[in-house]
mmCIF file of C-alpha atoms in Angstrom:
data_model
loop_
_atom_site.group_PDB
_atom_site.id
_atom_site.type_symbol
_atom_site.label_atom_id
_atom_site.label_comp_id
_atom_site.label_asym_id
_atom_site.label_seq_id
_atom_site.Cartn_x
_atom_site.Cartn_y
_atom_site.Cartn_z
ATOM 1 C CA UNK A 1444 -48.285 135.181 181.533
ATOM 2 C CA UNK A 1445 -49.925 131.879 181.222
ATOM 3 C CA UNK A 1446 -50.382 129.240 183.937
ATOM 4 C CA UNK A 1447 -50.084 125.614 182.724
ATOM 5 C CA UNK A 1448 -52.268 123.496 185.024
ATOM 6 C CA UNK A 1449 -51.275 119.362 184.765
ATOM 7 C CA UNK A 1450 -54.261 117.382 184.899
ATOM 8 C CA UNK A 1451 -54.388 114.436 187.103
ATOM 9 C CA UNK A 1452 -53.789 111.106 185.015
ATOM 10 C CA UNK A 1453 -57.403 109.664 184.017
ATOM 11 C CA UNK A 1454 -58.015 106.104 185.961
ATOM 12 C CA UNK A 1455 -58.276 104.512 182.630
ATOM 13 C CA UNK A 1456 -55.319 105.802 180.634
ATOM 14 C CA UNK A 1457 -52.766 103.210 179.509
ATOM 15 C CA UNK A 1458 -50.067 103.012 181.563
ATOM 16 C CA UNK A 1459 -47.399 99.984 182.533
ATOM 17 C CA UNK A 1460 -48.460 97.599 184.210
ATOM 18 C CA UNK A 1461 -46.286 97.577 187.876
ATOM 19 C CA UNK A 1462 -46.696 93.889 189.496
ATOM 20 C CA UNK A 1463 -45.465 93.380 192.982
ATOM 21 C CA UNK A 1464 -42.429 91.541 193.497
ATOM 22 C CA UNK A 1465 -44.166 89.615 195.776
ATOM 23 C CA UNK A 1466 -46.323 88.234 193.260
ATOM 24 C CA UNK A 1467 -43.579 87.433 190.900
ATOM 25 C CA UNK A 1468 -41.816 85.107 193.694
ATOM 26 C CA UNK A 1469 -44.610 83.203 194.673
ATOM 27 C CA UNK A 1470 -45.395 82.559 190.282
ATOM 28 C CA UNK A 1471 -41.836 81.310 190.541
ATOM 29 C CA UNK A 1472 -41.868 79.446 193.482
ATOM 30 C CA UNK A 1473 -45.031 77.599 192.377
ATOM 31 C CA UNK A 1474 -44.068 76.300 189.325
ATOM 32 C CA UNK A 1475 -40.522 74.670 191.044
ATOM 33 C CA UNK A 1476 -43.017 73.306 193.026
ATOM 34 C CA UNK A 1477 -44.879 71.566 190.229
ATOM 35 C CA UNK A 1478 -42.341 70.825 188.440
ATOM 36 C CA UNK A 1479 -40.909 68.632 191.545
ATOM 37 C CA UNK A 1480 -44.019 67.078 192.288
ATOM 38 C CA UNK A 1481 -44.452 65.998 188.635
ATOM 39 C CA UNK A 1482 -40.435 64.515 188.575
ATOM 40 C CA UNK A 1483 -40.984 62.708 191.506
ATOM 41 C CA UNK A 1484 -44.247 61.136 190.443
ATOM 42 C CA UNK A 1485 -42.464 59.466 187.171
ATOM 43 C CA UNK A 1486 -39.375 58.326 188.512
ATOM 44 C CA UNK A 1487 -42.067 56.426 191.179
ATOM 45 C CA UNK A 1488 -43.777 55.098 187.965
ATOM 46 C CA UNK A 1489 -40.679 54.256 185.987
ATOM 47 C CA UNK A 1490 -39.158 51.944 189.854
ATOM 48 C CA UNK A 1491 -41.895 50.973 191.629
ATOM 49 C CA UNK A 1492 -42.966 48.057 189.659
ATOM 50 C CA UNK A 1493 -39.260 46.820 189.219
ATOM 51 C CA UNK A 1494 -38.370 43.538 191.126
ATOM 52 C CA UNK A 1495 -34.495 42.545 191.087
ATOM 53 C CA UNK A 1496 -32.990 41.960 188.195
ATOM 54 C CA UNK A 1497 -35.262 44.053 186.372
ATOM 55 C CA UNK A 1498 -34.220 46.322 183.948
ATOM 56 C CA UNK A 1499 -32.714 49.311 185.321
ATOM 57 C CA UNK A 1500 -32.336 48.185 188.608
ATOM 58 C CA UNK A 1501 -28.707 47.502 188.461
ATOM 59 C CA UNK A 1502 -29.143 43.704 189.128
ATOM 60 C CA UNK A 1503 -27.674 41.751 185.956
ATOM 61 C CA UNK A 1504 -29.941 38.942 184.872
ATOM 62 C CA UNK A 1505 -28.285 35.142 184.959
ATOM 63 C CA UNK A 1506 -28.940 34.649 181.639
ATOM 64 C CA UNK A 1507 -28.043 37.273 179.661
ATOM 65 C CA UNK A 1508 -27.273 38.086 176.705
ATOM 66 C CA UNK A 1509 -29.119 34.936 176.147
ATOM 67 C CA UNK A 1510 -32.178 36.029 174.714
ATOM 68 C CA UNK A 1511 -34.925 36.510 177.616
ATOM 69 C CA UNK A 1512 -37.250 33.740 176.124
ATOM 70 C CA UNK A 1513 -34.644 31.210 176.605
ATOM 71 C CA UNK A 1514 -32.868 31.510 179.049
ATOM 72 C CA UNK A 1515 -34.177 28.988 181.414
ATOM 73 C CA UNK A 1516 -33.752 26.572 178.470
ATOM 74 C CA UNK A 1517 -30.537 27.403 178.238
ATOM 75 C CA UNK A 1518 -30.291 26.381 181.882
ATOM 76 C CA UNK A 1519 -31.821 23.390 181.965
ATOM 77 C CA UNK A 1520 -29.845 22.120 178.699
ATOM 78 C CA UNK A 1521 -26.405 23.040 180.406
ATOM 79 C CA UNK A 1522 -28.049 20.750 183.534
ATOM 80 C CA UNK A 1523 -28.884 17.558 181.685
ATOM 81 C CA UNK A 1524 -25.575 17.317 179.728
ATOM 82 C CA UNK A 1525 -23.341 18.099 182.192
ATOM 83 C CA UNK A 1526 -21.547 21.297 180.643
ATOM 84 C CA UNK A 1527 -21.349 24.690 181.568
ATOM 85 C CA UNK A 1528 -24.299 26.807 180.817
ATOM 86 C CA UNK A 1529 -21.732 29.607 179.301
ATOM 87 C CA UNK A 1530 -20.627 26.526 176.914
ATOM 88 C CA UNK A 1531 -24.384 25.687 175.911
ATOM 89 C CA UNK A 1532 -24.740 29.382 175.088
ATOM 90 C CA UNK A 1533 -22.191 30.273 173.666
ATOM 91 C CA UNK A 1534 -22.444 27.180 171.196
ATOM 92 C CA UNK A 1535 -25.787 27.957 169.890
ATOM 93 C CA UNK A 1536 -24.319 31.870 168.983
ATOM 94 C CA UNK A 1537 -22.248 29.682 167.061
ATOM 95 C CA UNK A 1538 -24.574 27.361 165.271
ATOM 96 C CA UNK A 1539 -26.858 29.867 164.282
ATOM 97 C CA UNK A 1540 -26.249 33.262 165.714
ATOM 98 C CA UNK A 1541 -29.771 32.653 168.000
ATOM 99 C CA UNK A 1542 -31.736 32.424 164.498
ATOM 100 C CA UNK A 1543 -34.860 29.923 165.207
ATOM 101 C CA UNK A 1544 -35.081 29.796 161.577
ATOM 102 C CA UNK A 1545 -31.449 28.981 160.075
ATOM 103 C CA UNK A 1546 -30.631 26.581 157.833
ATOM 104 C CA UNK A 1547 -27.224 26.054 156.796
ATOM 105 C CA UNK A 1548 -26.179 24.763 153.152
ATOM 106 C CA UNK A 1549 -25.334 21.017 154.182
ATOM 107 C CA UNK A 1550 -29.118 20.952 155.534
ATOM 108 C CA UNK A 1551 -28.598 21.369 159.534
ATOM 109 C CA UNK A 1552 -31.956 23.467 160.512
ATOM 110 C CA UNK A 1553 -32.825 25.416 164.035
ATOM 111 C CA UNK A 1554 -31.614 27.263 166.557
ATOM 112 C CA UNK A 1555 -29.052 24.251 167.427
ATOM 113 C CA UNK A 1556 -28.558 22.878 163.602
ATOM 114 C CA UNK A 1557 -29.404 19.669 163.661
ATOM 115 C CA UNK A 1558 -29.570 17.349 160.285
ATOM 116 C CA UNK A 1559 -32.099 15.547 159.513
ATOM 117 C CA UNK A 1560 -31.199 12.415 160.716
ATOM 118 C CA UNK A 1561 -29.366 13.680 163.911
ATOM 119 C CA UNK A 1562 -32.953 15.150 165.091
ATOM 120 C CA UNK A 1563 -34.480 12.173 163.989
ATOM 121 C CA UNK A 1564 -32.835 10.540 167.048
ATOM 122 C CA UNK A 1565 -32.870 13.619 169.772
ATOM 123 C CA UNK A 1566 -35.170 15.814 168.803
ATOM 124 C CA UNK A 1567 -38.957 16.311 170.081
ATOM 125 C CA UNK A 1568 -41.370 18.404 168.061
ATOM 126 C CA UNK A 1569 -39.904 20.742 165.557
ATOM 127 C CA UNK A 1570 -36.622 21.520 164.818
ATOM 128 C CA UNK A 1571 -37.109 25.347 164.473
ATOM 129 C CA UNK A 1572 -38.742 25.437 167.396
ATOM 130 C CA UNK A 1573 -35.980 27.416 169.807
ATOM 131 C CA UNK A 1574 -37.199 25.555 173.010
ATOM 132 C CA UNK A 1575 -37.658 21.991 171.395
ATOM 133 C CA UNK A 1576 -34.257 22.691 169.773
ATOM 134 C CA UNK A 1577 -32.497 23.733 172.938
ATOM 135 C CA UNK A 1578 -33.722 20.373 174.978
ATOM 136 C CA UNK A 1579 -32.299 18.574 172.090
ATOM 137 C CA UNK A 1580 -29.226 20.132 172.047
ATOM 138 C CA UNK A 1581 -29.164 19.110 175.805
ATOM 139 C CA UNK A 1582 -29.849 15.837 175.305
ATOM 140 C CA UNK A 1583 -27.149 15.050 171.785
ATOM 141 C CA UNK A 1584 -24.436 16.850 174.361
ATOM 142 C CA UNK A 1585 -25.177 14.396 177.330
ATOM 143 C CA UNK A 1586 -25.282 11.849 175.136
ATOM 144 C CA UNK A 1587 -21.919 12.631 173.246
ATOM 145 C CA UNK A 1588 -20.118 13.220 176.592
ATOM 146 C CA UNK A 1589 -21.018 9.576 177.583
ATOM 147 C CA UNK A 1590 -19.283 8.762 173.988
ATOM 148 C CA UNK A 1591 -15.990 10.488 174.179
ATOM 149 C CA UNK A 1592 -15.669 9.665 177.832
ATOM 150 C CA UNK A 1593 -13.957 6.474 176.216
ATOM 151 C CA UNK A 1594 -10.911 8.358 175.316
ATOM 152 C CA UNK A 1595 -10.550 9.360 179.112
ATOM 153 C CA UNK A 1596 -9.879 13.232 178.384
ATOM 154 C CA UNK A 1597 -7.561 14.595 181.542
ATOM 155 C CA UNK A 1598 -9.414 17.299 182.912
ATOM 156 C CA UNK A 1599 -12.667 18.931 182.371
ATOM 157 C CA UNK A 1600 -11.854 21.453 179.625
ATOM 158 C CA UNK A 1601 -10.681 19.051 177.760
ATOM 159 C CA UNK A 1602 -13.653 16.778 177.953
ATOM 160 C CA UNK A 1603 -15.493 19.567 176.926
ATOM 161 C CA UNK A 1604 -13.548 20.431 173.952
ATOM 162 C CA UNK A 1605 -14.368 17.095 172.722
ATOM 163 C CA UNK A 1606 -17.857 16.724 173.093
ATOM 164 C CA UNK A 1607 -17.594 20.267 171.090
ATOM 165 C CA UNK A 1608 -16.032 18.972 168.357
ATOM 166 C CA UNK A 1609 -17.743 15.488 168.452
ATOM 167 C CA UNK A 1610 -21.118 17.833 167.512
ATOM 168 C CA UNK A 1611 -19.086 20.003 164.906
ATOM 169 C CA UNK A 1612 -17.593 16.518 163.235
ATOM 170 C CA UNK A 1613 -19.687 13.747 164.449
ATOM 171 C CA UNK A 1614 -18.348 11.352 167.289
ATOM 172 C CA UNK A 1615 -17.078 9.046 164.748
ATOM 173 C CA UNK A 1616 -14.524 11.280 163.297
ATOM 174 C CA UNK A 1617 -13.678 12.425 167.347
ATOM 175 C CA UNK A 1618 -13.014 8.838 168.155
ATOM 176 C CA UNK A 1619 -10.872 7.630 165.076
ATOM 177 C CA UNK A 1620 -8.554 10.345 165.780
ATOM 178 C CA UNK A 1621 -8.146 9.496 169.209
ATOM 179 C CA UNK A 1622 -9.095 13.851 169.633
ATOM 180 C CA UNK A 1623 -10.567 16.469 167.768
ATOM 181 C CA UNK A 1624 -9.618 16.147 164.673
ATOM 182 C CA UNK A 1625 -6.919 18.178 162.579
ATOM 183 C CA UNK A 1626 -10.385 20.328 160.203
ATOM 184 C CA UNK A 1627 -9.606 23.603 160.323
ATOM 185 C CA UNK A 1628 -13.460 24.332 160.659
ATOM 186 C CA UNK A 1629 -13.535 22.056 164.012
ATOM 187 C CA UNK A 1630 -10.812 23.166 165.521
ATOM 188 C CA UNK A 1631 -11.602 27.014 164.948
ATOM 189 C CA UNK A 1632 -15.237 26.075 165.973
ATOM 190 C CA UNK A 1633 -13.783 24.701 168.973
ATOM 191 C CA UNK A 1634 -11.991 27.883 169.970
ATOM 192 C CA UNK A 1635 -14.716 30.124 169.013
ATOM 193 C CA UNK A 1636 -17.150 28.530 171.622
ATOM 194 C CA UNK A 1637 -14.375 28.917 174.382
ATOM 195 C CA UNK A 1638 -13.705 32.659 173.611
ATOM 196 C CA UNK A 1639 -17.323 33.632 173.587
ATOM 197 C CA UNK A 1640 -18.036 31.480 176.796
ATOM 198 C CA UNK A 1641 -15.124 33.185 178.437
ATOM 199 C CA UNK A 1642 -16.113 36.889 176.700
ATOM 200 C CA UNK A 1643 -20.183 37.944 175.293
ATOM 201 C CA UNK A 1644 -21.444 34.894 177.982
ATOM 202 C CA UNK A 1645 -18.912 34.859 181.280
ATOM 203 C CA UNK A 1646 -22.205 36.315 183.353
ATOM 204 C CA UNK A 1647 -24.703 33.200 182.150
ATOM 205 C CA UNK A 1648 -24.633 30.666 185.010
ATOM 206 C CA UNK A 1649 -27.049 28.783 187.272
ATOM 207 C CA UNK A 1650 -26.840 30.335 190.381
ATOM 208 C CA UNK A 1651 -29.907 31.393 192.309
#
């Protein structure tokens, strides 16, 4: 009868590898760890240099959707003339749809469309220059309330309405009809400043 002897394993044969558990939790562990560190590190990088009304910070901006580089034009327009800043705004969407370089078929050029001989008298520098346009636009709108302030509109809005359509149709054609006058394209150009004052630029105003 034969005796089968079993050899102890040799130190070097291949066998699977057994890692303690231990070792496993603390791999785990570590890289949470990292990971944390490393999350908390960008979301410091992506605030800290955020003032208010920064983007991302939750605090709207006074002028927008005004685009950034004009706002404070914007601003100071709505100041000289008088009129709301959401009116000044919303009137250059209008006019050109914030396009420095438009030019419409009848010749009116710029970020406020001005014709030739309408810049001649208001405008400073170039006309398809936004900012030069924009203190221009200030100045025609002051300048247009002082000549419909003649026909001794009622309340505010409708002063306003006026001086709208006294830029759309020229003061002389606001005056002879005692109003704005019965064009179509006035009167819906009118309305179409009002509902985009009152809609796209409620939020644009001058406070602090």
């Amino acid at each position: 009868m034969s005796t089968t002897v079993l050899r102890p394993a040799r130190p070097d044969a291949e066998q699977p590898e057994e890692r303690p558990a231990r070792s496993s939790s603390w791999f785990l562990l570590a890289s949470v760890l990292l990971l944390l560190i490393g999350t908390g590190g960008l979301i410091h990088a992506n605030t800290s240099d955020r003032g208010p009304g920064a983007p991302g910070t939750g605090a709207p901006s006074r002028t927008a959707p005004v685009p950034e580089p004009w706002g404070e034009d914007v601003l100071a327009a709505a100041e000289l003339s008088g009129l709301p800043p959401q009116i000044v705004a919303a009137q250059l969407d209008v006019e050109s749809r914030w396009d420095p370089r438009a030019v419409s078929p009848a010749g009116a050029r710029g970020l406020a469309q001005f014709m030739p001989r309408t810049w001649a008298r208001y405008g400073r520098g170039d006309p398809f220059d936004p900012r030069d346009a924009i203190r221009a636009q200030g100045r025609y709108l002051k300048d247009l309330r002082r000549m419909v302030g003649g026909l001794e509109p009622a309340t505010a809005e409708e002063e306003i309405d006026l001086v709208l359509a006294a830029y759309n149709a020229g003061p002389t054609a606001v005056l002879r009809h005692g109003g704005i006058p019965p064009f179509a394209e006035t009167r819906g150009y009118v309305t179409r400043i009002r509902e985009l004052a009152d809609t796209t630029y409620a939020g644009v105003c001058a406070c602090g």
